[in-house]
Amino acid sequence: MKTYTAALIIAMSLVIGGCQSFQSQPDNSLYLQLGQRDGIANVVEDMLYLIVDDERINHQFKGINVAQFHRNLTDQLCELSGGPCQYSGRDIREAHAAMGITNTQFNALAENLILAMEANQIPTTAQNRLIKQLLPMYSDIRHL
Ligand code: HEM
């Protein structure tokens, strides 16, 4: 009987331990490294200033709704980095469909994002992690 009870306790603790690891929180470490939603909003704002001065891409952004772009990109980066936001903008492929974005323009935007993160003292490891999250969108934006 004693052996049976001990075996039962061991089995139950294994099951409970297993459940705990399944219930572990999603990884929000990148979101925290970026300074949460406020930090991301600052990065996006600085990126917008850089875009305005960047002859390679500023023509694409003429006449856009800046507040909407800022809100939607901030929410998107917040969600992608594991934060508690929900992107509610347009489908990314549709939003960029008519722009004819070139490789040079894609790289220019990524460069401006990195410079904006640099200006906001975002650690290089976090910069790389965010860029890694964005790279799969290349084919939706660039329309290969
Ligand atoms: C990984 C790269 C990119 C990401 C994650 C991204 C993300 C976004 C997001 C979230 C929006 C807002 C959509 C909405 O408001 O519904 C947007 C809009 C826009 N994007 Fe991008 N984008 C990227 C690359 C580019 C590039 C390379 C260009 C041009 C050089 C560009 C030009 C624009 C423009 C002009 C808008 C505003 C469209 C409008 O409001 O009519 N994007 N982008």
PDB file of C-alpha atoms and ligand atoms in Angstrom:
ATOM      1  CA  MET A   1       0.000   0.000   0.000  1.00  0.00           C
ATOM      2  CA  LYS A   2       2.863   2.325   0.945  1.00  0.00           C
ATOM      3  CA  THR A   3       4.582   1.654  -2.381  1.00  0.00           C
ATOM      4  CA  TYR A   4       1.311   2.279  -4.223  1.00  0.00           C
ATOM      5  CA  THR A   5       0.813   5.646  -2.443  1.00  0.00           C
ATOM      6  CA  ALA A   6       4.396   6.714  -3.161  1.00  0.00           C
ATOM      7  CA  ALA A   7       4.022   5.757  -6.830  1.00  0.00           C
ATOM      8  CA  LEU A   8       0.752   7.700  -7.023  1.00  0.00           C
ATOM      9  CA  ILE A   9       2.372  10.812  -5.495  1.00  0.00           C
ATOM     10  CA  ILE A  10       5.291  10.620  -7.943  1.00  0.00           C
ATOM     11  CA  ALA A  11       2.923  10.152 -10.894  1.00  0.00           C
ATOM     12  CA  MET A  12       0.752  13.100  -9.803  1.00  0.00           C
ATOM     13  CA  SER A  13       3.721  15.420  -9.319  1.00  0.00           C
ATOM     14  CA  LEU A  14       4.975  14.488 -12.800  1.00  0.00           C
ATOM     15  CA  VAL A  15       1.576  15.347 -14.292  1.00  0.00           C
ATOM     16  CA  ILE A  16       1.349  18.641 -12.361  1.00  0.00           C
ATOM     17  CA  GLY A  17       4.941  19.535 -13.294  1.00  0.00           C
ATOM     18  CA  GLY A  18       4.169  18.789 -16.931  1.00  0.00           C
ATOM     19  CA  CYS A  19       1.045  20.979 -16.840  1.00  0.00           C
ATOM     20  CA  GLN A  20       3.024  23.850 -15.326  1.00  0.00           C
ATOM     21  CA  SER A  21       5.530  23.777 -18.145  1.00  0.00           C
ATOM     22  CA  PHE A  22       2.715  23.775 -20.719  1.00  0.00           C
ATOM     23  CA  GLN A  23       1.160  26.799 -19.021  1.00  0.00           C
ATOM     24  CA  SER A  24       4.395  28.835 -19.052  1.00  0.00           C
ATOM     25  CA  GLN A  25       3.998  32.471 -20.119  1.00  0.00           C
ATOM     26  CA  PRO A  26       4.727  33.454 -23.729  1.00  0.00           C
ATOM     27  CA  ASP A  27       8.193  34.959 -24.254  1.00  0.00           C
ATOM     28  CA  ASN A  28       7.912  38.752 -23.977  1.00  0.00           C
ATOM     29  CA  SER A  29      11.638  39.364 -23.420  1.00  0.00           C
ATOM     30  CA  LEU A  30      12.082  41.163 -26.758  1.00  0.00           C
ATOM     31  CA  TYR A  31       9.100  43.412 -25.971  1.00  0.00           C
ATOM     32  CA  LEU A  32      10.728  44.319 -22.647  1.00  0.00           C
ATOM     33  CA  GLN A  33      14.122  44.934 -24.300  1.00  0.00           C
ATOM     34  CA  LEU A  34      12.424  47.347 -26.717  1.00  0.00           C
ATOM     35  CA  GLY A  35      11.032  49.352 -23.795  1.00  0.00           C
ATOM     36  CA  GLN A  36       7.448  48.082 -24.057  1.00  0.00           C
ATOM     37  CA  ARG A  37       4.847  49.933 -26.157  1.00  0.00           C
ATOM     38  CA  ASP A  38       6.145  53.422 -25.237  1.00  0.00           C
ATOM     39  CA  GLY A  39       9.690  52.466 -26.212  1.00  0.00           C
ATOM     40  CA  ILE A  40       8.498  51.010 -29.510  1.00  0.00           C
ATOM     41  CA  ALA A  41       6.387  54.144 -30.195  1.00  0.00           C
ATOM     42  CA  ASN A  42       9.533  56.298 -29.727  1.00  0.00           C
ATOM     43  CA  VAL A  43      11.496  54.102 -32.143  1.00  0.00           C
ATOM     44  CA  VAL A  44       8.730  54.325 -34.775  1.00  0.00           C
ATOM     45  CA  GLU A  45       8.550  58.116 -34.353  1.00  0.00           C
ATOM     46  CA  ASP A  46      12.314  58.498 -34.833  1.00  0.00           C
ATOM     47  CA  MET A  47      12.157  56.145 -37.815  1.00  0.00           C
ATOM     48  CA  LEU A  48       9.527  58.402 -39.394  1.00  0.00           C
ATOM     49  CA  TYR A  49      11.826  61.459 -39.067  1.00  0.00           C
ATOM     50  CA  LEU A  50      14.608  59.489 -40.752  1.00  0.00           C
ATOM     51  CA  ILE A  51      12.251  58.410 -43.551  1.00  0.00           C
ATOM     52  CA  VAL A  52      11.269  62.030 -44.246  1.00  0.00           C
ATOM     53  CA  ASP A  53      14.961  62.868 -44.849  1.00  0.00           C
ATOM     54  CA  ASP A  54      15.696  59.727 -46.868  1.00  0.00           C
ATOM     55  CA  GLU A  55      15.576  60.424 -50.615  1.00  0.00           C
ATOM     56  CA  ARG A  56      15.516  56.673 -51.365  1.00  0.00           C
ATOM     57  CA  ILE A  57      12.043  56.207 -49.872  1.00  0.00           C
ATOM     58  CA  ASN A  58      10.404  59.462 -48.747  1.00  0.00           C
ATOM     59  CA  HIS A  59       8.395  59.767 -51.991  1.00  0.00           C
ATOM     60  CA  GLN A  60       6.561  56.538 -51.085  1.00  0.00           C
ATOM     61  CA  PHE A  61       5.307  58.105 -47.873  1.00  0.00           C
ATOM     62  CA  LYS A  62       3.984  61.397 -49.344  1.00  0.00           C
ATOM     63  CA  GLY A  63       0.411  62.078 -48.240  1.00  0.00           C
ATOM     64  CA  ILE A  64       0.012  59.125 -45.862  1.00  0.00           C
ATOM     65  CA  ASN A  65      -1.935  59.382 -42.622  1.00  0.00           C
ATOM     66  CA  VAL A  66       1.084  59.655 -40.309  1.00  0.00           C
ATOM     67  CA  ALA A  67      -0.815  59.095 -37.028  1.00  0.00           C
ATOM     68  CA  GLN A  68      -2.435  55.932 -38.395  1.00  0.00           C
ATOM     69  CA  PHE A  69       0.857  54.612 -39.772  1.00  0.00           C
ATOM     70  CA  HIS A  70       2.562  55.314 -36.447  1.00  0.00           C
ATOM     71  CA  ARG A  71      -0.158  53.579 -34.429  1.00  0.00           C
ATOM     72  CA  ASN A  72      -0.396  50.551 -36.684  1.00  0.00           C
ATOM     73  CA  LEU A  73       3.341  49.960 -37.026  1.00  0.00           C
ATOM     74  CA  THR A  74       3.796  50.415 -33.269  1.00  0.00           C
ATOM     75  CA  ASP A  75       1.061  47.859 -32.570  1.00  0.00           C
ATOM     76  CA  GLN A  76       2.540  45.471 -35.106  1.00  0.00           C
ATOM     77  CA  LEU A  77       6.049  45.628 -33.642  1.00  0.00           C
ATOM     78  CA  CYS A  78       4.593  45.370 -30.136  1.00  0.00           C
ATOM     79  CA  GLU A  79       2.669  42.209 -31.047  1.00  0.00           C
ATOM     80  CA  LEU A  80       5.576  40.683 -33.004  1.00  0.00           C
ATOM     81  CA  SER A  81       7.921  41.193 -30.069  1.00  0.00           C
ATOM     82  CA  GLY A  82       5.599  39.344 -27.690  1.00  0.00           C
ATOM     83  CA  GLY A  83       3.822  42.358 -26.203  1.00  0.00           C
ATOM     84  CA  PRO A  84       0.134  42.655 -25.246  1.00  0.00           C
ATOM     85  CA  CYS A  85      -0.940  44.526 -28.402  1.00  0.00           C
ATOM     86  CA  GLN A  86      -3.056  43.528 -31.347  1.00  0.00           C
ATOM     87  CA  TYR A  87      -2.273  44.781 -34.834  1.00  0.00           C
ATOM     88  CA  SER A  88      -5.499  46.097 -36.375  1.00  0.00           C
ATOM     89  CA  GLY A  89      -4.158  47.656 -39.582  1.00  0.00           C
ATOM     90  CA  ARG A  90      -4.549  46.403 -43.119  1.00  0.00           C
ATOM     91  CA  ASP A  91      -3.207  43.149 -44.439  1.00  0.00           C
ATOM     92  CA  ILE A  92       0.511  43.797 -45.024  1.00  0.00           C
ATOM     93  CA  ARG A  93       0.563  42.431 -48.578  1.00  0.00           C
ATOM     94  CA  GLU A  94      -2.425  44.581 -49.591  1.00  0.00           C
ATOM     95  CA  ALA A  95      -1.086  47.713 -47.868  1.00  0.00           C
ATOM     96  CA  HIS A  96       2.125  47.582 -49.917  1.00  0.00           C
ATOM     97  CA  ALA A  97       0.767  46.107 -53.135  1.00  0.00           C
ATOM     98  CA  ALA A  98       0.645  49.240 -55.291  1.00  0.00           C
ATOM     99  CA  MET A  99       4.007  50.662 -54.214  1.00  0.00           C
ATOM    100  CA  GLY A 100       6.417  48.652 -56.351  1.00  0.00           C
ATOM    101  CA  ILE A 101       8.902  48.507 -53.483  1.00  0.00           C
ATOM    102  CA  THR A 102      12.468  47.666 -54.566  1.00  0.00           C
ATOM    103  CA  ASN A 103      15.161  45.774 -52.652  1.00  0.00           C
ATOM    104  CA  THR A 104      16.998  49.055 -52.099  1.00  0.00           C
ATOM    105  CA  GLN A 105      13.868  50.594 -50.595  1.00  0.00           C
ATOM    106  CA  PHE A 106      13.229  47.595 -48.360  1.00  0.00           C
ATOM    107  CA  ASN A 107      16.815  47.764 -47.102  1.00  0.00           C
ATOM    108  CA  ALA A 108      16.568  51.541 -46.645  1.00  0.00           C
ATOM    109  CA  LEU A 109      13.564  51.121 -44.354  1.00  0.00           C
ATOM    110  CA  ALA A 110      15.312  48.396 -42.361  1.00  0.00           C
ATOM    111  CA  GLU A 111      18.368  50.657 -42.072  1.00  0.00           C
ATOM    112  CA  ASN A 112      16.236  53.533 -40.749  1.00  0.00           C
ATOM    113  CA  LEU A 113      14.613  51.214 -38.237  1.00  0.00           C
ATOM    114  CA  ILE A 114      18.036  50.099 -36.990  1.00  0.00           C
ATOM    115  CA  LEU A 115      19.264  53.712 -36.751  1.00  0.00           C
ATOM    116  CA  ALA A 116      16.125  54.642 -34.794  1.00  0.00           C
ATOM    117  CA  MET A 117      16.677  51.718 -32.398  1.00  0.00           C
ATOM    118  CA  GLU A 118      20.306  52.782 -32.016  1.00  0.00           C
ATOM    119  CA  ALA A 119      19.203  56.337 -31.149  1.00  0.00           C
ATOM    120  CA  ASN A 120      16.922  54.865 -28.473  1.00  0.00           C
ATOM    121  CA  GLN A 121      19.715  52.763 -26.904  1.00  0.00           C
ATOM    122  CA  ILE A 122      18.064  49.464 -27.821  1.00  0.00           C
ATOM    123  CA  PRO A 123      20.658  46.690 -27.269  1.00  0.00           C
ATOM    124  CA  THR A 124      22.102  45.223 -30.479  1.00  0.00           C
ATOM    125  CA  THR A 125      20.813  41.746 -29.595  1.00  0.00           C
ATOM    126  CA  ALA A 126      17.266  43.127 -29.421  1.00  0.00           C
ATOM    127  CA  GLN A 127      17.736  44.995 -32.711  1.00  0.00           C
ATOM    128  CA  ASN A 128      18.773  41.753 -34.392  1.00  0.00           C
ATOM    129  CA  ARG A 129      15.888  39.838 -32.858  1.00  0.00           C
ATOM    130  CA  LEU A 130      13.346  42.367 -34.163  1.00  0.00           C
ATOM    131  CA  ILE A 131      14.848  42.415 -37.656  1.00  0.00           C
ATOM    132  CA  LYS A 132      14.695  38.606 -37.655  1.00  0.00           C
ATOM    133  CA  GLN A 133      10.949  38.814 -36.924  1.00  0.00           C
ATOM    134  CA  LEU A 134      10.431  41.227 -39.823  1.00  0.00           C
ATOM    135  CA  LEU A 135      12.434  39.423 -42.500  1.00  0.00           C
ATOM    136  CA  PRO A 136       9.708  36.842 -43.296  1.00  0.00           C
ATOM    137  CA  MET A 137       7.504  39.776 -44.403  1.00  0.00           C
ATOM    138  CA  TYR A 138       9.929  40.539 -47.232  1.00  0.00           C
ATOM    139  CA  SER A 139       8.010  38.537 -49.821  1.00  0.00           C
ATOM    140  CA  ASP A 140       4.693  40.200 -48.886  1.00  0.00           C
ATOM    141  CA  ILE A 141       6.150  43.688 -49.129  1.00  0.00           C
ATOM    142  CA  ARG A 142       8.513  43.282 -52.046  1.00  0.00           C
ATOM    143  CA  HIS A 143       6.132  41.184 -54.223  1.00  0.00           C
ATOM    144  CA  LEU A 144       8.630  38.778 -55.694  1.00  0.00           C
TER     145      LEU A 144
HETATM  146  C1  HEM B   1       9.496  44.776 -42.891  1.00  0.00           C
HETATM  147  C2  HEM B   1       9.210  45.916 -43.483  1.00  0.00           C
HETATM  148  C3  HEM B   1       7.899  46.651 -43.319  1.00  0.00           C
HETATM  149  C4  HEM B   1       6.935  46.553 -42.366  1.00  0.00           C
HETATM  150  C5  HEM B   1       6.893  45.637 -41.153  1.00  0.00           C
HETATM  151  C6  HEM B   1       5.894  47.497 -42.706  1.00  0.00           C
HETATM  152  C7  HEM B   1       4.740  47.683 -41.970  1.00  0.00           C
HETATM  153  C8  HEM B   1       3.750  48.575 -42.300  1.00  0.00           C
HETATM  154  C9  HEM B   1       2.542  48.770 -41.552  1.00  0.00           C
HETATM  155  C10 HEM B   1       2.165  48.019 -40.286  1.00  0.00           C
HETATM  156  C11 HEM B   1       1.815  49.708 -42.180  1.00  0.00           C
HETATM  157  C12 HEM B   1       0.450  50.270 -41.729  1.00  0.00           C
HETATM  158  C13 HEM B   1      -0.685  49.652 -42.506  1.00  0.00           C
HETATM  159  C14 HEM B   1      -1.993  50.313 -42.139  1.00  0.00           C
HETATM  160  O1  HEM B   1      -2.002  51.460 -41.675  1.00  0.00           O
HETATM  161  O2  HEM B   1      -3.055  49.680 -42.311  1.00  0.00           O
HETATM  162  C15 HEM B   1       2.569  50.130 -43.323  1.00  0.00           C
HETATM  163  C16 HEM B   1       2.163  51.091 -44.214  1.00  0.00           C
HETATM  164  C17 HEM B   1       2.987  51.655 -45.137  1.00  0.00           C
HETATM  165  N1  HEM B   1       4.215  51.185 -45.527  1.00  0.00           N
HETATM  166 FE1  HEM B   1       5.202  49.643 -44.740  1.00  0.00          FE
HETATM  167  N2  HEM B   1       6.240  48.149 -43.850  1.00  0.00           N
HETATM  168  C18 HEM B   1       7.466  47.670 -44.255  1.00  0.00           C
HETATM  169  C19 HEM B   1       8.179  48.058 -45.358  1.00  0.00           C
HETATM  170  C20 HEM B   1       7.879  49.163 -46.119  1.00  0.00           C
HETATM  171  C21 HEM B   1       8.734  49.708 -47.147  1.00  0.00           C
HETATM  172  C22 HEM B   1      10.096  49.121 -47.561  1.00  0.00           C
HETATM  173  C23 HEM B   1       8.108  50.814 -47.627  1.00  0.00           C
HETATM  174  C24 HEM B   1       8.527  51.777 -48.685  1.00  0.00           C
HETATM  175  C25 HEM B   1       9.765  52.078 -48.931  1.00  0.00           C
HETATM  176  C26 HEM B   1       6.849  50.947 -46.910  1.00  0.00           C
HETATM  177  C27 HEM B   1       5.926  51.934 -47.117  1.00  0.00           C
HETATM  178  C28 HEM B   1       4.722  52.039 -46.465  1.00  0.00           C
HETATM  179  C29 HEM B   1       3.759  53.118 -46.715  1.00  0.00           C
HETATM  180  C30 HEM B   1       3.931  54.279 -47.681  1.00  0.00           C
HETATM  181  C31 HEM B   1       2.671  52.873 -45.875  1.00  0.00           C
HETATM  182  C32 HEM B   1       1.396  53.700 -45.739  1.00  0.00           C
HETATM  183  C33 HEM B   1       0.353  53.204 -46.694  1.00  0.00           C
HETATM  184  C34 HEM B   1      -0.917  54.018 -46.567  1.00  0.00           C
HETATM  185  O3  HEM B   1      -1.281  54.426 -45.457  1.00  0.00           O
HETATM  186  O4  HEM B   1      -1.556  54.204 -47.597  1.00  0.00           O
HETATM  187  N3  HEM B   1       6.746  49.921 -46.005  1.00  0.00           N
HETATM  188  N4  HEM B   1       3.742  49.414 -43.374  1.00  0.00           N
END
